[in-house]
Every structure is written in structure tokens, then in C-alpha cells.
Amino acid sequence: MTERIEKISRFLTVCDEIVEGSYVNADSKISEALQCIATCRELTNLFAAVTDGFDYPAAKHSYLREYTGKGGTTRIAAYLPAERADVLAFVFCLFVEIDAGAIQLSDFLLRYFYVDGSYTASYGVFAGRMVKPFCDIVRGCFPECGKHGKMLVMRQKSEEALHDFIQYLPNERKRIMERNLMKEEKDAGEEIFAEMSAAAARHDITEVRALLAGYKYFLRYICAESKESEKLFAMAKEL
């Protein structure tokens, strides 16, 4: 579940970056969004479902339109389909064509979202009118990947890191206690490990970190810093 939420949340973050970002980075972000879809089963299934039977060439003809306005002037406009599933399919297919180079984003922007010949301003209109509704619909399909979902992922990661830390503590204690230490040094080490284990067991991360700060100086004092102790401190950073 955690991996699923992470992947979907990452896709939604990239979508937000497309909406809020700049024209300069748009091509790479669109590619990244498609990569997110390709590596997430839930997203792959979603877009497979909405594109099944979707007539993209016909949709382009309907929603990317060129028509004659008053006075015989040529008008160009871009629309989104009325149905939410069709919005997902249409914008997804646009992304695929942009990523493949079948549509040049610069030409597309100035043709359908023209604002004073500016790529930046035209991109802002495109992002607001087409990409943002697309992102909002996807986000609505996965409500569990909102703020609550992200907090769940963070909490689960912290729980897993704490479990690994607790499992590793006996190895570090054994390494230290096998050294040729004076009695007071052994007693101090035993006390540190006992307090650290107890704090970790009750999920008191603040105390664990405080004890680790003291343990670092203890290691220096007995000249016992090593790759093993570095691993312990690295694991603690994930708590």
C-alpha cells in the first residue's frame, strides 16, 4: 500500500509541477509524468480504461478547432471534453504525442493558446485550461493519496526505520562489549544501550536521538567508531 501511494503521489506532484512550472521544463516534466504512469499499475490501469475505445483523432478534430468567425476571420480554439473520463484520455494522448515529438509544444501553444506571441504566457493558459483539470480529475480518483495518504506513508516509513534500528542495536552492543574495555567503560556502554533500547521500544525518537548524540562521544572516547556504528547513525536519520 505504501509503495502504491508513493507512486501515485509522485505522479500528482509531477502534474502539479507541470501546472505551476515553466514552459522551459514542460517537455521533461510531461515525460516524467508518463514514466510515472508506466511504473504504477493503478495509473496504467486507469489510463488503459479511459483510452479503451477513445477516438483520439476524432477528439482532436472536435476539441482543437479552427473555424471562421465574424467577418470571415479564422479563429482557433481548444476545448476539453465534457466527460471526465474523456478529459483524462484526451490530455493523456496529448502528452504522449508531445513526448513522442508528434506535437511540438511550442507550435501547439502558439496555435491554440496564443498570448502576445509569448511561450510563457501561452503555456500558462494551456496549463490552467487543460492540464489542471486533468490533474484534479486524477487526484479525485485517488483521494487516499492526498495529505492523509502522504502522512500515512511517512509514518509507515518511520515505523519501518525504527524496527530496523531496534533489530540492529544488539549487533552494535555485541561489537562494543567484545572490546577490551575497562569496567566503568563497559558499565557506561551497557547503560547507554539499555536506555536506547527502552526509548526505541516506546517510540521516543527524541530521546533516542539524544542518546545517540552521547553515544557518538562515547565511541570516540573508546576509539570504537567504525562502519558498523556509521550504519547505526545512518539508520537513525530515517527515524
GROMACS .gro file of C-alpha atoms in nm:
model
  239
    1MET     CA    1   0.000   0.000   0.000
    2THR     CA    2   0.281   0.240   0.087
    3GLU     CA    3   0.455   0.192  -0.247
    4ARG     CA    4   0.125   0.241  -0.430
    5ILE     CA    5   0.054   0.568  -0.251
    6GLU     CA    6   0.411   0.686  -0.309
    7LYS     CA    7   0.392   0.624  -0.683
    8ILE     CA    8   0.056   0.791  -0.729
    9SER     CA    9   0.157   1.083  -0.506
   10ARG     CA   10   0.472   1.128  -0.713
   11PHE     CA   11   0.266   1.139  -1.032
   12LEU     CA   12   0.035   1.400  -0.880
   13THR     CA   13   0.336   1.605  -0.769
   14VAL     CA   14   0.476   1.598  -1.123
   15CYS     CA   15   0.135   1.705  -1.255
   16ASP     CA   16   0.139   1.999  -1.015
   17GLU     CA   17   0.488   2.086  -1.135
   18ILE     CA   18   0.361   2.089  -1.494
   19VAL     CA   19   0.077   2.323  -1.397
   20GLU     CA   20   0.282   2.553  -1.176
   21GLY     CA   21   0.612   2.526  -1.361
   22SER     CA   22   0.755   2.694  -1.666
   23TYR     CA   23   0.737   2.631  -2.038
   24VAL     CA   24   1.113   2.561  -2.040
   25ASN     CA   25   1.075   2.249  -1.825
   26ALA     CA   26   0.740   2.134  -1.964
   27ASP     CA   27   0.870   1.871  -2.208
   28SER     CA   28   1.081   1.694  -1.946
   29LYS     CA   29   0.801   1.707  -1.688
   30ILE     CA   30   0.550   1.561  -1.932
   31SER     CA   31   0.796   1.278  -2.000
   32GLU     CA   32   0.836   1.225  -1.627
   33ALA     CA   33   0.458   1.211  -1.581
   34LEU     CA   34   0.431   0.941  -1.847
   35GLN     CA   35   0.713   0.744  -1.682
   36CYS     CA   36   0.523   0.761  -1.352
   37ILE     CA   37   0.218   0.615  -1.524
   38ALA     CA   38   0.423   0.337  -1.683
   39THR     CA   39   0.569   0.227  -1.349
   40CYS     CA   40   0.244   0.232  -1.149
   41ARG     CA   41  -0.012  -0.043  -1.206
   42GLU     CA   42  -0.303   0.164  -1.075
   43LEU     CA   43  -0.225   0.455  -1.306
   44THR     CA   44  -0.162   0.225  -1.600
   45ASN     CA   45  -0.500   0.060  -1.541
   46LEU     CA   46  -0.674   0.397  -1.511
   47PHE     CA   47  -0.544   0.530  -1.841
   48ALA     CA   48  -0.592   0.197  -2.016
   49ALA     CA   49  -0.957   0.207  -1.911
   50VAL     CA   50  -1.026   0.566  -2.022
   51THR     CA   51  -0.847   0.528  -2.356
   52ASP     CA   52  -1.016   0.198  -2.440
   53GLY     CA   53  -1.237   0.283  -2.736
   54PHE     CA   54  -1.148   0.653  -2.719
   55ASP     CA   55  -1.125   0.802  -3.071
   56TYR     CA   56  -0.835   1.041  -3.028
   57PRO     CA   57  -0.815   1.162  -3.392
   58ALA     CA   58  -1.186   1.247  -3.379
   59ALA     CA   59  -1.139   1.415  -3.042
   60LYS     CA   60  -0.859   1.631  -3.180
   61HIS     CA   61  -1.085   1.736  -3.466
   62SER     CA   62  -1.363   1.822  -3.222
   63TYR     CA   63  -1.168   1.993  -2.944
   64LEU     CA   64  -0.877   2.153  -3.131
   65ARG     CA   65  -1.079   2.358  -3.373
   66GLU     CA   66  -1.025   2.606  -3.650
   67TYR     CA   67  -1.334   2.791  -3.764
   68THR     CA   68  -1.443   3.105  -3.945
   69GLY     CA   69  -1.567   3.384  -3.724
   70LYS     CA   70  -1.739   3.712  -3.796
   71GLY     CA   71  -1.606   3.898  -4.095
   72GLY     CA   72  -1.455   3.582  -4.235
   73THR     CA   73  -1.164   3.580  -3.989
   74THR     CA   74  -1.008   3.247  -3.895
   75ARG     CA   75  -1.049   3.153  -3.529
   76ILE     CA   76  -0.867   2.879  -3.343
   77ALA     CA   77  -0.978   2.737  -3.010
   78ALA     CA   78  -0.900   2.446  -2.780
   79TYR     CA   79  -1.158   2.278  -2.559
   80LEU     CA   80  -1.182   1.987  -2.320
   81PRO     CA   81  -1.441   1.710  -2.348
   82ALA     CA   82  -1.741   1.728  -2.118
   83GLU     CA   83  -1.694   1.381  -1.970
   84ARG     CA   84  -1.427   1.336  -1.702
   85ALA     CA   85  -1.303   1.007  -1.847
   86ASP     CA   86  -1.267   1.171  -2.189
   87VAL     CA   87  -1.068   1.459  -2.035
   88LEU     CA   88  -0.822   1.205  -1.893
   89ALA     CA   89  -0.798   1.020  -2.224
   90PHE     CA   90  -0.761   1.337  -2.433
   91VAL     CA   91  -0.490   1.505  -2.225
   92PHE     CA   92  -0.306   1.175  -2.178
   93CYS     CA   93  -0.297   1.126  -2.556
   94LEU     CA   94  -0.176   1.485  -2.599
   95PHE     CA   95   0.105   1.414  -2.353
   96VAL     CA   96   0.200   1.101  -2.546
   97GLU     CA   97   0.216   1.294  -2.875
   98ILE     CA   98   0.417   1.577  -2.718
   99ASP     CA   99   0.658   1.328  -2.563
  100ALA     CA  100   0.695   1.143  -2.894
  101GLY     CA  101   0.758   1.465  -3.085
  102ALA     CA  102   0.443   1.425  -3.296
  103ILE     CA  103   0.328   1.756  -3.148
  104GLN     CA  104   0.581   2.036  -3.096
  105LEU     CA  105   0.478   2.205  -2.773
  106SER     CA  106   0.598   2.547  -2.888
  107ASP     CA  107   0.386   2.534  -3.206
  108PHE     CA  108   0.091   2.386  -3.019
  109LEU     CA  109   0.094   2.664  -2.759
  110LEU     CA  110   0.110   2.950  -3.007
  111ARG     CA  111  -0.156   2.793  -3.225
  112TYR     CA  112  -0.420   2.711  -2.966
  113PHE     CA  113  -0.332   2.921  -2.660
  114TYR     CA  114  -0.176   3.229  -2.817
  115VAL     CA  115  -0.098   3.518  -2.581
  116ASP     CA  116   0.101   3.803  -2.737
  117GLY     CA  117   0.345   3.562  -2.903
  118SER     CA  118   0.480   3.463  -2.561
  119TYR     CA  119   0.557   3.096  -2.496
  120THR     CA  120   0.549   3.160  -2.121
  121ALA     CA  121   0.209   3.330  -2.122
  122SER     CA  122   0.064   3.083  -2.371
  123TYR     CA  123   0.191   2.794  -2.160
  124GLY     CA  124   0.021   2.942  -1.855
  125VAL     CA  125  -0.314   2.937  -2.037
  126PHE     CA  126  -0.259   2.578  -2.158
  127ALA     CA  127  -0.161   2.460  -1.809
  128GLY     CA  128  -0.461   2.628  -1.649
  129ARG     CA  129  -0.721   2.524  -1.905
  130MET     CA  130  -0.611   2.172  -1.988
  131VAL     CA  131  -0.353   2.029  -1.751
  132LYS     CA  132  -0.502   2.148  -1.422
  133PRO     CA  133  -0.848   1.994  -1.484
  134PHE     CA  134  -0.670   1.674  -1.587
  135CYS     CA  135  -0.467   1.673  -1.262
  136ASP     CA  136  -0.773   1.748  -1.049
  137ILE     CA  137  -0.966   1.455  -1.201
  138VAL     CA  138  -0.678   1.212  -1.138
  139ARG     CA  139  -0.645   1.340  -0.783
  140GLY     CA  140  -1.017   1.280  -0.733
  141CYS     CA  141  -0.970   0.919  -0.846
  142PHE     CA  142  -0.719   0.858  -0.565
  143PRO     CA  143  -0.836   1.054  -0.258
  144GLU     CA  144  -0.620   0.833  -0.035
  145CYS     CA  145  -0.311   0.990  -0.196
  146GLY     CA  146  -0.381   1.336  -0.061
  147LYS     CA  147  -0.238   1.485   0.257
  148HIS     CA  148  -0.359   1.198   0.474
  149GLY     CA  149  -0.202   0.944   0.240
  150LYS     CA  150   0.134   1.121   0.245
  151MET     CA  151   0.126   1.132   0.624
  152LEU     CA  152   0.049   0.760   0.628
  153VAL     CA  153   0.348   0.689   0.404
  154MET     CA  154   0.578   0.898   0.623
  155ARG     CA  155   0.453   0.730   0.939
  156GLN     CA  156   0.494   0.381   0.793
  157LYS     CA  157   0.847   0.463   0.674
  158SER     CA  158   0.932   0.586   1.021
  159GLU     CA  159   0.790   0.267   1.175
  160GLU     CA  160   0.994   0.051   0.939
  161ALA     CA  161   1.309   0.251   1.011
  162LEU     CA  162   1.252   0.219   1.386
  163HIS     CA  163   1.204  -0.156   1.354
  164ASP     CA  164   1.532  -0.189   1.163
  165PHE     CA  165   1.708   0.030   1.422
  166ILE     CA  166   1.583  -0.185   1.711
  167GLN     CA  167   1.688  -0.503   1.529
  168TYR     CA  168   2.038  -0.365   1.469
  169LEU     CA  169   2.107  -0.243   1.825
  170PRO     CA  170   2.208  -0.588   1.965
  171ASN     CA  171   2.472  -0.623   1.691
  172GLU     CA  172   2.624  -0.289   1.786
  173ARG     CA  173   2.610  -0.371   2.158
  174LYS     CA  174   2.785  -0.707   2.098
  175ARG     CA  175   3.057  -0.533   1.896
  176ILE     CA  176   3.127  -0.285   2.174
  177MET     CA  177   3.107  -0.531   2.462
  178GLU     CA  178   3.357  -0.764   2.296
  179ARG     CA  179   3.620  -0.491   2.306
  180ASN     CA  180   3.887  -0.477   2.573
  181LEU     CA  181   3.724  -0.207   2.788
  182MET     CA  182   3.765  -0.101   3.148
  183LYS     CA  183   3.479  -0.187   3.383
  184GLU     CA  184   3.349   0.171   3.400
  185GLU     CA  185   3.351   0.188   3.020
  186LYS     CA  186   3.157  -0.137   2.991
  187ASP     CA  187   2.908  -0.016   3.253
  188ALA     CA  188   2.860   0.312   3.068
  189GLY     CA  189   2.810   0.126   2.740
  190GLU     CA  190   2.556  -0.111   2.893
  191GLU     CA  191   2.362   0.181   3.036
  192ILE     CA  192   2.357   0.364   2.702
  193PHE     CA  193   2.231   0.056   2.515
  194ALA     CA  194   1.970  -0.022   2.780
  195GLU     CA  195   1.832   0.333   2.771
  196MET     CA  196   1.845   0.346   2.391
  197SER     CA  197   1.658   0.017   2.357
  198ALA     CA  198   1.395   0.129   2.606
  199ALA     CA  199   1.345   0.464   2.430
  200ALA     CA  200   1.316   0.296   2.091
  201ALA     CA  201   1.067   0.042   2.228
  202ARG     CA  202   0.836   0.320   2.346
  203HIS     CA  203   0.889   0.512   2.017
  204ASP     CA  204   1.050   0.807   2.192
  205ILE     CA  205   1.252   0.928   1.893
  206THR     CA  206   1.361   1.249   2.065
  207GLU     CA  207   1.529   1.053   2.346
  208VAL     CA  208   1.680   0.804   2.100
  209ARG     CA  209   1.846   1.090   1.915
  210ALA     CA  210   1.968   1.248   2.238
  211LEU     CA  211   2.120   0.917   2.349
  212LEU     CA  212   2.282   0.871   2.010
  213ALA     CA  213   2.448   1.211   2.046
  214GLY     CA  214   2.602   1.091   2.370
  215TYR     CA  215   2.687   0.755   2.217
  216LYS     CA  216   2.883   0.926   1.942
  217TYR     CA  217   3.114   1.085   2.202
  218PHE     CA  218   3.136   0.753   2.388
  219LEU     CA  219   3.257   0.582   2.069
  220ARG     CA  220   3.523   0.847   2.017
  221TYR     CA  221   3.633   0.813   2.378
  222ILE     CA  222   3.687   0.435   2.349
  223CYS     CA  223   3.816   0.465   1.988
  224ALA     CA  224   3.541   0.239   1.853
  225GLU     CA  225   3.400   0.436   1.559
  226SER     CA  226   3.351   0.204   1.262
  227LYS     CA  227   3.141   0.127   0.955
  228GLU     CA  228   2.903  -0.060   1.185
  229SER     CA  229   2.844   0.244   1.403
  230GLU     CA  230   2.809   0.463   1.092
  231LYS     CA  231   2.531   0.229   0.979
  232LEU     CA  232   2.354   0.274   1.312
  233PHE     CA  233   2.365   0.654   1.281
  234ALA     CA  234   2.252   0.636   0.918
  235MET     CA  235   1.952   0.426   1.022
  236ALA     CA  236   1.872   0.677   1.295
  237LYS     CA  237   1.845   0.957   1.037
  238GLU     CA  238   1.544   0.776   0.888
  239LEU     CA  239   1.353   0.778   1.218
   0.00000   0.00000   0.00000
